[in-house]
Amino acid sequence: MIEKLLERWLDKADERGFQGPFAYALTKQGYTVVHISRHCGMELGKDILAIDKEGQTWAYQLKAVGGGRLTLSKWRNEVQGQMQELALGKVVHPSIRNGSGHKSVLVLNGNLDEEVQRSIDDFNRAREEDGTNKKIEVIVKGQLFEMLKKMGQEFWPAEPADLNALLDLHINEGRGQFPKGSYSNAISSIMRSTLPDASRPSPRETAEQIFAGAIMSAMMLNGFTVNKNYLAEIEAWTLFFSHVLLIAERWNIDRHIWEPAVDLVSKTIFNLLENLSKEVEGSKTLSVGNPMTDFAVLRVRITHLVGLFSVLALWRKKEGNHDDDLNLFIRDFCKAKFQKMLLWGEYATPQFLSYYIYRRTIDGTLQNDQFLYVLINAILKKNLRQKNNKDAGLPTPYYGPEEFLPFMYGIGKLESEDSLLGGSYSLEGIFHLYVRRNWKNTVKLMWPDITRMVHYSFVPKYMWQFYLWRSKEGEHISKLPELTQQWDAVRRIADESAGNDIPILIKEYPELYLLLMMAMPHRLSSSGMRWVVSKLRF
Amino acid sequence: MLPDYPKFKTLLGEILIERMKKVMLASQGFMGEVPRLRIFEGDTLSTIREDGTKEASKPETIGEEISWSFDEIENLEVNDVIKKIDEIAINMARKQSEFAFKEITEAVRKVGNEVDVKGEPLQPKHFFEMIRKIQMQFDVSGNPIYPSIVAGTKAFDAFRKMFDQLEEDPTLKKEYEELIERKRKEWHDRETSRTLVG
């Protein structure tokens, strides 16, 4: 059944849809993928660049033909020029040795019309005759399907419940929020070494699970990819990344088995972030759909965008992209929009945290400290249990916007009868960041209220459970701060940045850590905040 | 399969659950007023107090069963279902309260905050001892926020009698006022100790 589904999905996928699975298939065959396209105007002609085990460079151009045939007119009008340019031109990329030569491949989710085949044959014969041998190779649907079929087939869902979960996501229209809980359940049933009672996988089993997870994720994301729902795609691939790291760290898997997949998913997420920023750059408004209803979510959307773009800017900085137009756009966007950010719940805390980290790289003024101060006071104002506080309180990070907004606007109920006053999951961490800035007198003034709050946290029983959407094992801690403390002692805690409650591997990917915290805000801890702010200090 | 009407049944199920929640809350009395927080994951609940001591407990599953015979099922009316739902809600509320009080009692015992009247009838001296042992809250203007007293019918009558006695006897009344004043001072000291020093 899954095979049929895979075939159907492949027929309907656009280039962006099957690019990821094809890149994973290359990785499975031992290729190192050095570039994957964002599918924007600038990158015509080479969607994937990869180097095989012998050091040969391969350049792939992907074309979606809806499972049908590439017609002569489409070939002539859209593809031929790109392919000839790809075959005859040079491939320039930092990871590819200059003048090393490359092979060019056209990849289709369909077949070639006979006339197109002849045209390619003619081109290739001419290259043989002129001695350059710069030919065009073609991978057609049947070959592509065979490649994808071998992607960890033994781990594909077989139980009806698992199949149902996959199908549910596969047929999701893909316009709304990504159902992260459902996806996590589905991906755990595929990447089985993440399950509580799993046993140590062999290297082969590990690789197969990762490939199965990748291809099934692409299928589950179908509707979201078609609709260019970049946030959903970013969240899904971030959760996939988290599951790969879980297996790697839990079972101490050799790096060469999982790292290519992590590199690939990082590139995918990076591209998606750039696509999202480009979409916003080209939009006249940040509003979506009917303004009569959209007004209620606009600031929630802006808050998330500022958080995501902040991570992108930090990431681009690390990649060496300093002063290009996109960086300038992100900087201007964040500067213009941050005042519209809305702390509607603790779910949004990682979005604020990301902006704070980015802001420090573009603004050297004391306003960065003021930003933290405002954030602390906002949480206290909303959540302190006191007589004159008429607020319902900020929801815990376990409540996403779709769950909380109806309650916030008084048109719906929370699933449980939570009292949101009196405590916070994120106050302590933000407070520590402020203490680091050494505003001793202000900190002393806010201290009484800090001690009036219960500081919540969740510590999974085993470190690897950090990567799970929900962990059945672990300790939910409610901490009442000691009333009198020494400034030096508080300062010492605030300065600590080892991130002792964060797993080892995620620390290699601080930008992805921020994205993971945005996808799973309930995993953000005080220690994590202190670590990431120290780590991303430029 | 037999004809079914899942959409309507889901809606009805949601309404019945909502009713159950309401009845539970109403029958919990004092416990229903206690703020609650849904815990989404984990298997242990811990509290770290201001003095650094830690208390950990495991969540307990509380459940109730409904059973109907096939004959009963075929003759069920809406009122039968509501009656059963209410019955379950009341039992669940009772179990929840019992669990909470069991936890509170254990915690109180552990720190030596229990007051044993040693078989004597409840007297103001016992009540004063209780007040002495607890941390009392006051509002920003210094007005006491009196603690709730949870008692059975007999004990409730005893408390009422004891309060009448307290009201009528000027010496006891004075003693009580002095005690509240001491508690106010404790609260004030506690509030002023919320400081960062150095």
XYZ file of C-alpha atoms in Angstrom:
736
model
C 0.000 0.000 0.000
C 2.771 2.411 0.916
C 4.416 1.684 -2.427
C 1.248 2.744 -4.212
C 1.063 5.831 -2.049
C 4.699 6.603 -2.767
C 4.107 6.308 -6.485
C 1.040 8.509 -6.323
C 2.883 11.073 -4.253
C 5.864 11.034 -6.610
C 3.563 11.652 -9.573
C 2.047 14.687 -7.936
C 5.127 16.140 -6.260
C 6.734 19.298 -7.560
C 10.516 19.686 -7.744
C 10.679 20.965 -4.197
C 8.658 17.977 -3.027
C 10.867 15.223 -4.412
C 14.151 17.079 -4.162
C 14.646 16.139 -0.501
C 13.949 12.389 -0.875
C 16.140 12.260 -3.999
C 18.985 13.950 -2.103
C 18.608 11.401 0.725
C 18.666 8.614 -1.868
C 21.972 9.964 -3.162
C 23.323 10.101 0.394
C 22.283 6.483 0.834
C 24.379 5.608 -2.202
C 27.400 7.257 -0.627
C 27.221 10.654 -2.299
C 27.977 13.801 -0.362
C 25.333 16.398 -1.157
C 26.976 19.816 -1.067
C 24.158 21.946 -2.400
C 20.399 21.750 -2.618
C 18.350 24.395 -4.297
C 15.909 26.799 -2.714
C 14.071 26.770 -6.030
C 14.246 30.467 -6.534
C 15.024 32.349 -9.706
C 18.751 32.617 -9.081
C 19.593 28.953 -9.042
C 18.257 27.763 -12.374
C 20.027 24.739 -13.736
C 21.455 22.965 -10.705
C 19.103 21.811 -8.032
C 21.494 19.396 -6.362
C 25.258 19.188 -6.384
C 26.803 16.005 -5.030
C 30.177 14.310 -4.972
C 30.351 10.529 -5.259
C 32.728 8.182 -3.435
C 35.329 8.501 -6.215
C 35.309 12.278 -5.980
C 33.279 12.825 -9.151
C 30.968 15.846 -9.070
C 27.356 15.395 -10.161
C 24.967 18.221 -10.982
C 21.266 17.416 -10.995
C 18.437 19.368 -12.496
C 14.998 18.295 -11.258
C 11.835 18.691 -13.306
C 8.316 17.828 -12.248
C 6.101 16.590 -15.049
C 3.257 15.266 -12.926
C 4.060 11.627 -13.581
C 3.527 12.182 -17.328
C 5.977 12.912 -20.130
C 8.393 15.739 -20.729
C 7.094 17.032 -24.047
C 9.209 18.460 -26.792
C 7.751 21.920 -26.366
C 8.415 21.950 -22.621
C 11.897 20.617 -23.267
C 12.627 23.334 -25.813
C 11.019 26.170 -23.902
C 12.018 25.412 -20.335
C 14.547 22.673 -19.939
C 16.904 22.375 -22.887
C 18.671 25.682 -22.324
C 19.198 24.996 -18.635
C 20.481 21.491 -19.268
C 22.891 22.543 -21.981
C 24.171 25.350 -19.807
C 24.558 22.900 -16.944
C 26.394 20.355 -19.105
C 28.680 22.813 -20.847
C 29.199 25.358 -18.107
C 31.260 25.239 -14.969
C 30.023 24.327 -11.558
C 31.204 26.785 -8.973
C 30.817 25.866 -5.336
C 33.164 26.207 -2.352
C 33.102 22.436 -1.783
C 33.969 21.591 -5.391
C 37.515 21.746 -6.722
C 37.893 24.204 -9.590
C 38.112 22.562 -12.980
C 37.361 19.104 -11.637
C 34.597 18.607 -14.209
C 31.127 17.370 -13.504
C 28.420 15.096 -14.826
C 24.976 16.502 -15.548
C 21.751 14.684 -14.877
C 18.143 15.547 -15.578
C 15.828 13.974 -12.990
C 12.138 13.597 -13.825
C 9.134 12.288 -11.958
C 7.873 11.169 -15.333
C 9.242 10.027 -18.673
C 10.650 11.565 -21.842
C 8.841 11.999 -25.107
C 10.663 10.192 -27.889
C 11.563 13.482 -29.553
C 13.142 14.729 -26.339
C 15.114 11.512 -25.999
C 16.363 12.019 -29.546
C 17.300 15.615 -28.848
C 19.340 14.552 -25.812
C 20.963 11.734 -27.803
C 21.928 14.239 -30.513
C 23.424 16.561 -27.942
C 25.378 13.731 -26.338
C 26.669 12.469 -29.704
C 27.877 15.946 -30.533
C 29.771 16.070 -27.215
C 31.401 12.746 -28.013
C 32.446 14.091 -31.391
C 33.856 17.343 -30.039
C 35.771 15.344 -27.454
C 34.392 17.185 -24.412
C 32.178 14.268 -23.417
C 29.980 16.679 -21.472
C 26.819 14.619 -21.777
C 23.362 14.856 -20.263
C 22.175 11.820 -18.370
C 18.559 11.257 -17.418
C 16.859 9.621 -14.454
C 13.205 8.936 -15.223
C 10.288 8.138 -12.961
C 10.802 4.367 -12.901
C 14.436 4.711 -11.808
C 13.604 7.410 -9.309
C 10.803 5.309 -7.876
C 13.150 2.320 -7.543
C 15.698 4.509 -5.733
C 13.076 5.802 -3.290
C 11.607 2.336 -2.743
C 14.896 1.203 -1.314
C 14.830 3.925 1.329
C 14.499 1.907 4.491
C 11.503 -0.048 3.277
C 11.658 -2.446 6.222
C 10.854 0.497 8.519
C 7.899 1.822 6.565
C 4.649 1.769 8.515
C 2.923 -1.592 8.345
C 0.482 -1.555 11.265
C -2.953 -0.099 10.419
C -2.691 2.566 13.129
C 0.701 3.735 11.863
C -0.530 3.709 8.289
C -3.528 5.752 9.339
C -1.329 8.329 11.036
C 0.767 8.655 7.892
C -2.273 8.884 5.666
C -3.913 11.481 7.887
C -0.936 13.754 7.493
C -0.499 12.917 3.812
C -4.010 14.060 2.971
C -3.841 17.129 5.217
C -4.681 20.170 3.152
C -1.524 21.766 4.488
C -2.677 25.332 5.016
C -2.663 25.558 8.791
C -0.356 24.777 11.678
C 1.632 21.584 11.402
C 0.206 18.827 13.666
C 3.452 18.229 15.516
C 2.064 15.711 17.979
C 0.642 13.497 15.234
C 3.830 13.780 13.209
C 5.960 12.850 16.226
C 3.871 9.737 16.837
C 4.080 8.777 13.187
C 7.811 9.355 12.859
C 8.500 7.401 16.070
C 6.739 4.400 14.584
C 9.113 4.596 11.612
C 12.325 5.570 13.412
C 11.713 2.836 15.956
C 14.952 3.257 17.849
C 13.320 6.329 19.394
C 10.695 4.179 21.147
C 11.111 3.564 24.895
C 11.516 -0.218 24.620
C 13.805 -0.168 21.559
C 17.049 -2.079 21.474
C 20.336 -0.905 20.030
C 20.127 -0.720 16.217
C 22.936 -1.917 13.978
C 24.626 0.734 11.824
C 22.656 -0.535 8.814
C 19.360 -0.387 10.716
C 20.164 3.118 11.893
C 20.808 4.355 8.374
C 17.702 2.628 7.036
C 15.498 4.178 9.725
C 16.821 7.619 8.948
C 16.173 7.172 5.223
C 12.711 5.761 5.909
C 12.010 8.711 8.204
C 13.150 11.169 5.559
C 11.044 9.791 2.737
C 7.974 9.263 4.906
C 8.335 12.813 6.233
C 8.337 14.151 2.699
C 5.155 12.173 2.033
C 3.509 13.344 5.232
C 4.385 16.918 4.328
C 2.779 16.615 0.907
C -0.025 19.177 1.343
C 2.190 21.577 3.265
C 4.875 21.450 0.563
C 2.362 21.978 -2.233
C 1.009 25.036 -0.414
C 4.501 26.346 0.324
C 3.608 26.330 4.003
C 7.227 26.994 4.934
C 6.659 27.227 8.683
C 5.058 23.776 8.711
C 7.932 22.380 6.662
C 10.512 24.011 8.938
C 8.829 22.544 12.008
C 8.481 19.085 10.491
C 12.102 18.857 9.347
C 13.254 20.253 12.683
C 11.390 17.458 14.451
C 12.889 14.936 12.035
C 16.333 16.379 12.821
C 15.543 15.956 16.517
C 14.668 12.287 16.000
C 17.900 11.651 14.099
C 19.920 13.193 16.929
C 17.921 11.167 19.443
C 18.938 7.890 17.808
C 22.531 9.041 17.361
C 22.923 10.159 20.956
C 20.901 7.458 22.678
C 22.708 4.615 20.937
C 26.042 6.340 20.509
C 25.966 5.808 16.754
C 29.050 6.453 14.693
C 28.964 9.944 13.258
C 29.433 8.951 9.626
C 26.074 7.150 9.694
C 23.849 10.015 10.786
C 25.784 13.148 9.959
C 25.036 13.224 6.189
C 21.310 13.169 6.991
C 21.705 15.961 9.522
C 23.705 18.030 7.033
C 21.011 17.543 4.466
C 18.147 18.411 6.781
C 20.061 21.493 7.971
C 20.432 22.670 4.389
C 16.732 22.008 3.785
C 15.678 24.002 6.830
C 18.052 26.826 5.962
C 16.580 26.997 2.455
C 13.044 26.974 3.823
C 13.851 29.870 6.124
C 15.260 31.802 3.177
C 12.180 30.980 1.121
C 9.948 32.270 3.894
C 11.923 35.476 4.198
C 11.781 35.954 0.431
C 8.039 35.435 0.513
C 7.644 38.069 3.201
C 10.002 40.406 1.341
C 7.797 40.155 -1.722
C 4.489 40.509 0.124
C 2.575 43.749 0.369
C 1.085 42.761 3.697
C 1.668 40.314 6.510
C -2.033 39.685 6.729
C -3.410 36.425 5.340
C -6.970 35.979 4.121
C -9.933 37.818 5.528
C -8.794 40.829 7.627
C -11.990 40.529 9.698
C -10.561 37.406 11.280
C -6.871 37.759 10.554
C -6.467 40.832 12.767
C -6.708 38.485 15.745
C -3.636 36.481 14.752
C -1.529 39.076 12.968
C 0.699 39.896 15.940
C 1.090 36.205 16.744
C 2.303 35.699 13.163
C 4.639 38.709 13.319
C 6.139 37.426 16.574
C 6.862 34.056 15.026
C 8.312 35.611 11.866
C 10.632 37.890 13.826
C 11.840 34.860 15.793
C 12.406 32.746 12.678
C 14.141 35.522 10.742
C 16.376 36.201 13.716
C 17.565 32.608 13.591
C 18.071 32.874 9.838
C 20.131 36.031 10.247
C 22.310 34.395 12.911
C 22.728 31.340 10.719
C 23.594 33.383 7.627
C 26.155 35.292 9.643
C 27.806 32.023 10.579
C 27.745 30.885 6.947
C 29.581 34.032 5.972
C 26.699 35.911 4.326
C 27.203 39.319 5.788
C 25.819 42.312 4.003
C 23.683 41.054 1.160
C 20.171 42.263 0.423
C 18.460 39.493 2.362
C 20.413 40.321 5.505
C 19.454 43.950 5.148
C 15.828 43.001 4.639
C 15.840 40.808 7.758
C 17.472 43.513 9.818
C 14.984 46.150 8.682
C 12.035 43.794 9.110
C 12.974 42.815 12.648
C 13.738 46.378 13.656
C 10.448 47.610 12.237
C 8.286 44.812 13.578
C 9.667 43.901 16.982
C 7.404 46.404 18.684
C 4.441 44.463 17.377
C 5.664 41.251 18.939
C 3.089 39.797 21.304
C 3.848 37.674 24.322
C 0.548 35.821 24.084
C 1.901 32.712 25.836
C 5.103 31.054 26.949
C 5.007 29.175 23.655
C 6.307 32.418 22.143
C 9.279 32.734 24.521
C 11.802 31.068 22.154
C 10.704 33.535 19.470
C 11.526 36.436 21.778
C 14.755 34.775 22.861
C 15.891 34.357 19.237
C 15.182 37.995 18.536
C 17.092 39.032 21.644
C 20.147 37.048 20.527
C 19.984 38.484 17.019
C 19.280 41.984 18.232
C 22.533 42.029 20.148
C 24.372 41.587 16.858
C 22.764 44.605 15.186
C 22.182 46.974 18.059
C 24.821 47.870 20.576
C 22.578 50.075 22.689
C 21.157 49.430 26.132
C 17.776 48.817 24.527
C 18.670 45.125 24.358
C 18.673 45.048 28.139
C 15.463 47.033 28.145
C 13.959 44.319 25.924
C 14.653 41.705 28.615
C 13.358 44.023 31.314
C 10.075 44.507 29.454
C 9.775 40.767 28.914
C 10.286 39.979 32.601
C 7.761 42.580 33.647
C 5.259 41.348 31.093
C 5.424 37.831 32.537
C 5.175 39.124 36.091
C 2.283 41.411 35.258
C 0.393 38.623 33.544
C 1.136 35.765 35.895
C 1.623 37.107 39.409
C -1.120 35.862 41.666
C -2.296 39.085 43.273
C -5.577 40.684 44.087
C -5.580 43.323 41.362
C -4.436 40.984 38.592
C -7.501 40.505 36.437
C -5.481 38.691 33.780
C -6.053 35.006 33.123
C -2.292 34.568 32.902
C 0.033 33.403 30.165
C -0.547 29.832 29.057
C 2.260 27.361 29.617
C 4.498 26.498 26.648
C 2.430 23.358 26.108
C -0.363 25.456 24.606
C 0.130 26.446 20.975
C -1.685 29.337 19.321
C -4.530 27.214 17.978
C -5.268 25.909 21.473
C -4.944 29.187 23.344
C -6.206 31.932 21.037
C -9.906 30.956 21.315
C -9.547 31.150 25.107
C -7.659 34.449 24.883
C -10.484 36.008 22.882
C -13.142 34.499 25.150
C -14.687 32.334 22.434
C -13.376 28.964 23.555
C -12.167 26.988 26.527
C -8.837 25.529 27.453
C -8.807 21.751 27.297
C -8.059 21.571 31.005
C -9.168 23.939 33.736
C -5.672 25.305 34.222
C -4.995 28.178 36.514
C -2.242 29.971 34.699
C -1.441 32.430 37.481
C 1.378 32.097 39.949
C 4.066 30.380 37.918
C 6.152 30.411 34.780
C 8.372 28.092 32.764
C 10.476 30.818 31.214
C 10.744 33.641 33.728
C 13.793 32.272 35.541
C 15.848 31.936 32.337
C 15.028 35.427 31.080
C 15.707 36.797 34.544
C 19.164 35.174 34.483
C 19.913 36.816 31.142
C 18.993 40.168 32.669
C 21.107 39.529 35.770
C 24.066 38.897 33.450
C 23.685 42.452 32.213
C 24.497 43.581 35.739
C 21.514 45.839 36.370
C 21.877 45.187 40.064
C 19.552 47.894 41.356
C 16.742 47.045 38.955
C 17.161 43.359 39.678
C 16.880 44.072 43.386
C 13.597 45.862 42.753
C 12.121 42.995 40.756
C 13.452 40.298 43.096
C 10.454 40.198 45.517
C 8.098 39.434 42.632
C 10.516 36.878 41.196
C 10.336 35.022 44.521
C 6.534 35.156 44.475
C 6.450 33.037 41.331
C 6.723 29.283 41.086
C 9.404 28.380 38.549
C 8.389 25.330 36.559
C 10.612 23.005 34.603
C 10.563 19.518 33.179
C 13.593 17.243 33.306
C 13.352 14.061 31.234
C 14.581 10.939 33.005
C 17.191 10.251 30.339
C 18.947 12.958 28.385
C 17.907 11.503 25.003
C 14.246 12.004 25.933
C 14.861 15.738 25.534
C 14.471 15.181 21.778
C 10.957 13.720 22.135
C 7.791 15.712 21.631
C 6.505 14.235 24.899
C 8.402 12.114 27.373
C 6.475 9.719 29.576
C 9.391 9.523 31.961
C 10.707 12.558 33.732
C 10.229 14.980 36.568
C 7.996 18.023 36.548
C 9.545 20.440 39.027
C 7.854 23.358 40.757
C 10.525 25.461 42.414
C 9.903 28.169 44.995
C 12.936 30.441 45.089
C 14.778 31.085 48.313
C 13.501 34.469 49.545
C 16.796 36.034 50.536
C 19.764 35.520 48.305
C 23.137 37.076 47.755
C 23.598 39.055 44.562
C 26.884 37.252 43.916
C 25.207 33.850 44.200
C 22.440 34.804 41.772
C 25.021 36.296 39.430
C 27.047 33.075 39.537
C 24.019 31.020 38.477
C 23.152 33.553 35.779
C 26.683 33.424 34.374
C 26.740 29.643 34.184
C 26.453 28.566 30.562
C 27.426 24.901 30.333
C 23.912 23.840 29.324
C 24.100 20.775 31.521
C 20.515 19.753 30.918
C 20.844 19.832 27.118
C 21.979 16.743 25.210
C 25.458 16.792 23.741
C 24.756 16.611 20.020
C 22.251 19.457 19.787
C 24.958 21.743 21.152
C 26.739 21.420 17.824
C 23.784 23.117 16.152
C 22.841 26.218 18.185
C 20.707 27.742 15.416
C 18.791 24.498 15.053
C 18.485 24.375 18.833
C 16.605 27.683 18.660
C 14.373 26.331 15.909
C 13.750 23.166 17.902
C 12.784 25.292 20.899
C 10.350 27.192 18.673
C 8.855 23.890 17.548
C 8.869 22.419 21.091
C 8.822 25.455 23.432
C 8.257 23.167 26.427
C 11.872 21.993 26.112
C 13.308 25.472 26.710
C 14.954 25.596 30.122
C 16.798 28.297 32.062
C 20.032 26.450 31.534
C 19.298 26.158 27.802
C 18.643 29.879 27.517
C 21.893 30.697 29.296
C 23.814 28.269 27.088
C 22.446 29.419 23.742
C 22.865 33.108 24.511
C 26.506 32.487 25.420
C 27.039 30.232 22.421
C 25.635 32.678 19.883
C 27.572 35.673 21.088
C 29.235 37.306 18.084
C -21.927 -2.869 10.243
C -25.092 -1.527 11.806
C -26.074 2.026 10.902
C -24.214 4.531 13.047
C -24.226 8.287 13.637
C -20.692 9.146 14.829
C -20.833 12.904 14.288
C -23.772 13.367 16.622
C -22.351 10.885 19.122
C -19.042 12.774 19.285
C -20.920 16.010 19.967
C -23.050 14.374 22.647
C -19.942 12.805 24.191
C -18.293 16.220 24.432
C -21.376 17.683 26.129
C -21.512 14.834 28.629
C -17.816 15.213 29.452
C -18.357 18.930 29.958
C -21.215 18.185 32.361
C -19.077 15.665 34.168
C -16.333 18.253 34.652
C -18.829 20.767 36.013
C -20.379 18.303 38.448
C -16.930 17.202 39.579
C -15.880 20.768 40.230
C -19.093 21.547 42.092
C -18.849 18.457 44.288
C -15.214 19.018 45.154
C -16.160 21.960 47.323
C -13.006 23.471 48.718
C -10.752 21.287 46.544
C -12.458 22.686 43.470
C -11.110 26.109 44.352
C -7.505 24.947 44.457
C -5.607 26.248 41.424
C -4.644 23.444 39.056
C -2.049 22.995 36.365
C -2.144 20.315 33.723
C 1.087 18.332 33.564
C 1.667 17.124 30.004
C 4.566 14.743 30.462
C 6.702 12.892 32.966
C 5.995 10.440 35.741
C 7.129 12.390 38.807
C 5.951 15.644 40.350
C 8.433 17.498 42.529
C 8.326 20.634 44.569
C 11.450 22.416 45.686
C 10.623 24.646 48.623
C 12.121 28.001 49.554
C 14.433 26.297 52.051
C 15.723 23.948 49.349
C 13.920 20.836 50.600
C 12.364 18.693 47.932
C 9.147 16.702 47.904
C 8.462 14.240 45.110
C 5.352 12.242 44.379
C 3.987 10.019 41.641
C 0.727 10.885 39.926
C -2.075 8.424 40.589
C -4.689 7.246 38.130
C -8.204 7.883 39.301
C -10.974 6.141 37.447
C -14.559 5.000 37.565
C -16.277 2.316 35.595
C -19.687 2.340 33.982
C -21.374 -0.963 33.370
C -24.765 -1.622 31.895
C -26.338 -4.919 30.968
C -27.466 -5.436 27.359
C -31.089 -5.164 28.520
C -30.375 -1.902 30.297
C -28.558 -0.508 27.268
C -31.558 -1.028 25.050
C -33.805 0.806 27.482
C -31.499 3.696 28.366
C -33.025 7.166 28.461
C -31.197 10.451 28.573
C -31.991 10.868 32.271
C -30.429 7.482 33.070
C -27.225 8.526 31.361
C -27.113 11.890 33.092
C -27.761 10.227 36.432
C -24.873 7.860 35.829
C -22.565 10.643 34.627
C -23.324 12.663 37.762
C -22.752 9.629 39.941
C -19.385 9.012 38.337
C -18.439 12.680 38.559
C -19.226 12.744 42.266
C -17.219 9.565 42.878
C -14.302 10.882 40.848
C -14.397 14.167 42.746
C -14.402 12.260 46.019
C -11.453 10.123 44.956
C -9.553 13.168 43.748
C -10.157 14.967 47.028
C -9.198 11.881 49.025
C -5.968 11.597 47.071
C -5.194 15.271 47.559
C -5.898 15.125 51.297
C -3.815 11.963 51.610
C -0.896 13.783 49.981
C -1.420 16.871 52.149
C -1.664 14.766 55.324
C 1.563 12.949 54.508
C 3.363 16.191 53.768
C 2.025 17.798 56.965
C 3.082 14.787 59.047
C 6.521 14.744 57.521
C 7.282 18.298 58.625
C 5.595 17.890 62.027
C 2.738 20.290 61.342
C 0.051 17.968 62.669
C -2.050 19.031 65.642
C -3.306 16.127 67.732
C -6.225 17.022 70.034
C -5.586 13.733 71.886
C -9.260 12.871 72.191
C -10.210 16.161 73.801
C -13.055 18.199 72.356
C -11.870 20.911 69.975
C -10.843 23.988 71.934
C -9.457 27.411 71.054
C -6.003 26.275 72.228
C -6.023 23.616 69.463
C -7.103 26.128 66.869
C -4.418 28.562 67.986
C -1.875 25.770 67.658
C -3.048 25.140 64.086
C -2.736 28.805 63.180
C 0.701 28.939 64.810
C 1.900 26.110 62.580
C 0.754 27.441 59.241
C 2.068 30.198 57.027
C -0.670 32.809 56.828
C -1.162 35.175 53.926
C -2.174 38.841 54.139
C -3.210 41.180 51.380
C -1.213 44.248 50.380
C -3.035 46.321 53.013
C -2.110 43.811 55.692
C -5.568 42.268 56.034
C -5.456 38.574 56.832
C -6.470 36.119 54.147
C -7.949 33.485 56.435
C -7.226 29.885 55.602
C -10.056 27.544 54.664
C -11.101 24.910 57.152
C -12.118 21.592 55.687
C -14.111 19.513 58.146
C -16.701 16.797 58.375
C -20.154 17.560 59.775
C -19.209 16.720 63.375
C -15.927 18.574 63.281
C -17.647 21.482 61.561
C -20.081 21.800 64.481
C -17.161 21.617 66.891
C -15.411 24.426 65.030
C -18.517 26.544 65.064
C -18.885 26.060 68.787
C -15.225 26.887 69.300
C -15.566 30.089 67.217
C -18.600 31.148 69.296
C -16.531 30.608 72.418
C -13.722 32.660 70.945
C -16.081 35.485 70.083
C -17.685 35.565 73.523
C -14.601 35.261 75.700
C -12.636 38.580 75.700
C -9.449 36.866 76.950
C -9.499 34.291 74.172
C -10.418 36.946 71.646
C -7.455 39.023 72.711
C -5.187 36.010 72.544
C -6.442 35.278 69.025
C -5.901 38.882 67.932
C -2.393 38.774 69.298
C -1.785 35.559 67.418
C -3.000 37.109 64.156
C -0.775 40.085 64.857
C 2.183 37.727 65.288
C 1.252 36.059 61.996
C 1.058 39.467 60.365
C 4.536 40.198 61.609
C 5.772 36.837 60.319
C 4.206 37.604 56.947
C 5.722 41.067 56.983
C 9.134 39.627 57.872
C 8.763 37.062 55.120
C 7.821 39.726 52.588
C 10.674 42.002 53.607
C 13.066 39.070 53.428
C 12.435 38.859 49.696
C 15.664 40.682 49.058
C 18.838 40.379 47.119
C 21.662 41.344 49.375
C 25.208 42.354 48.602
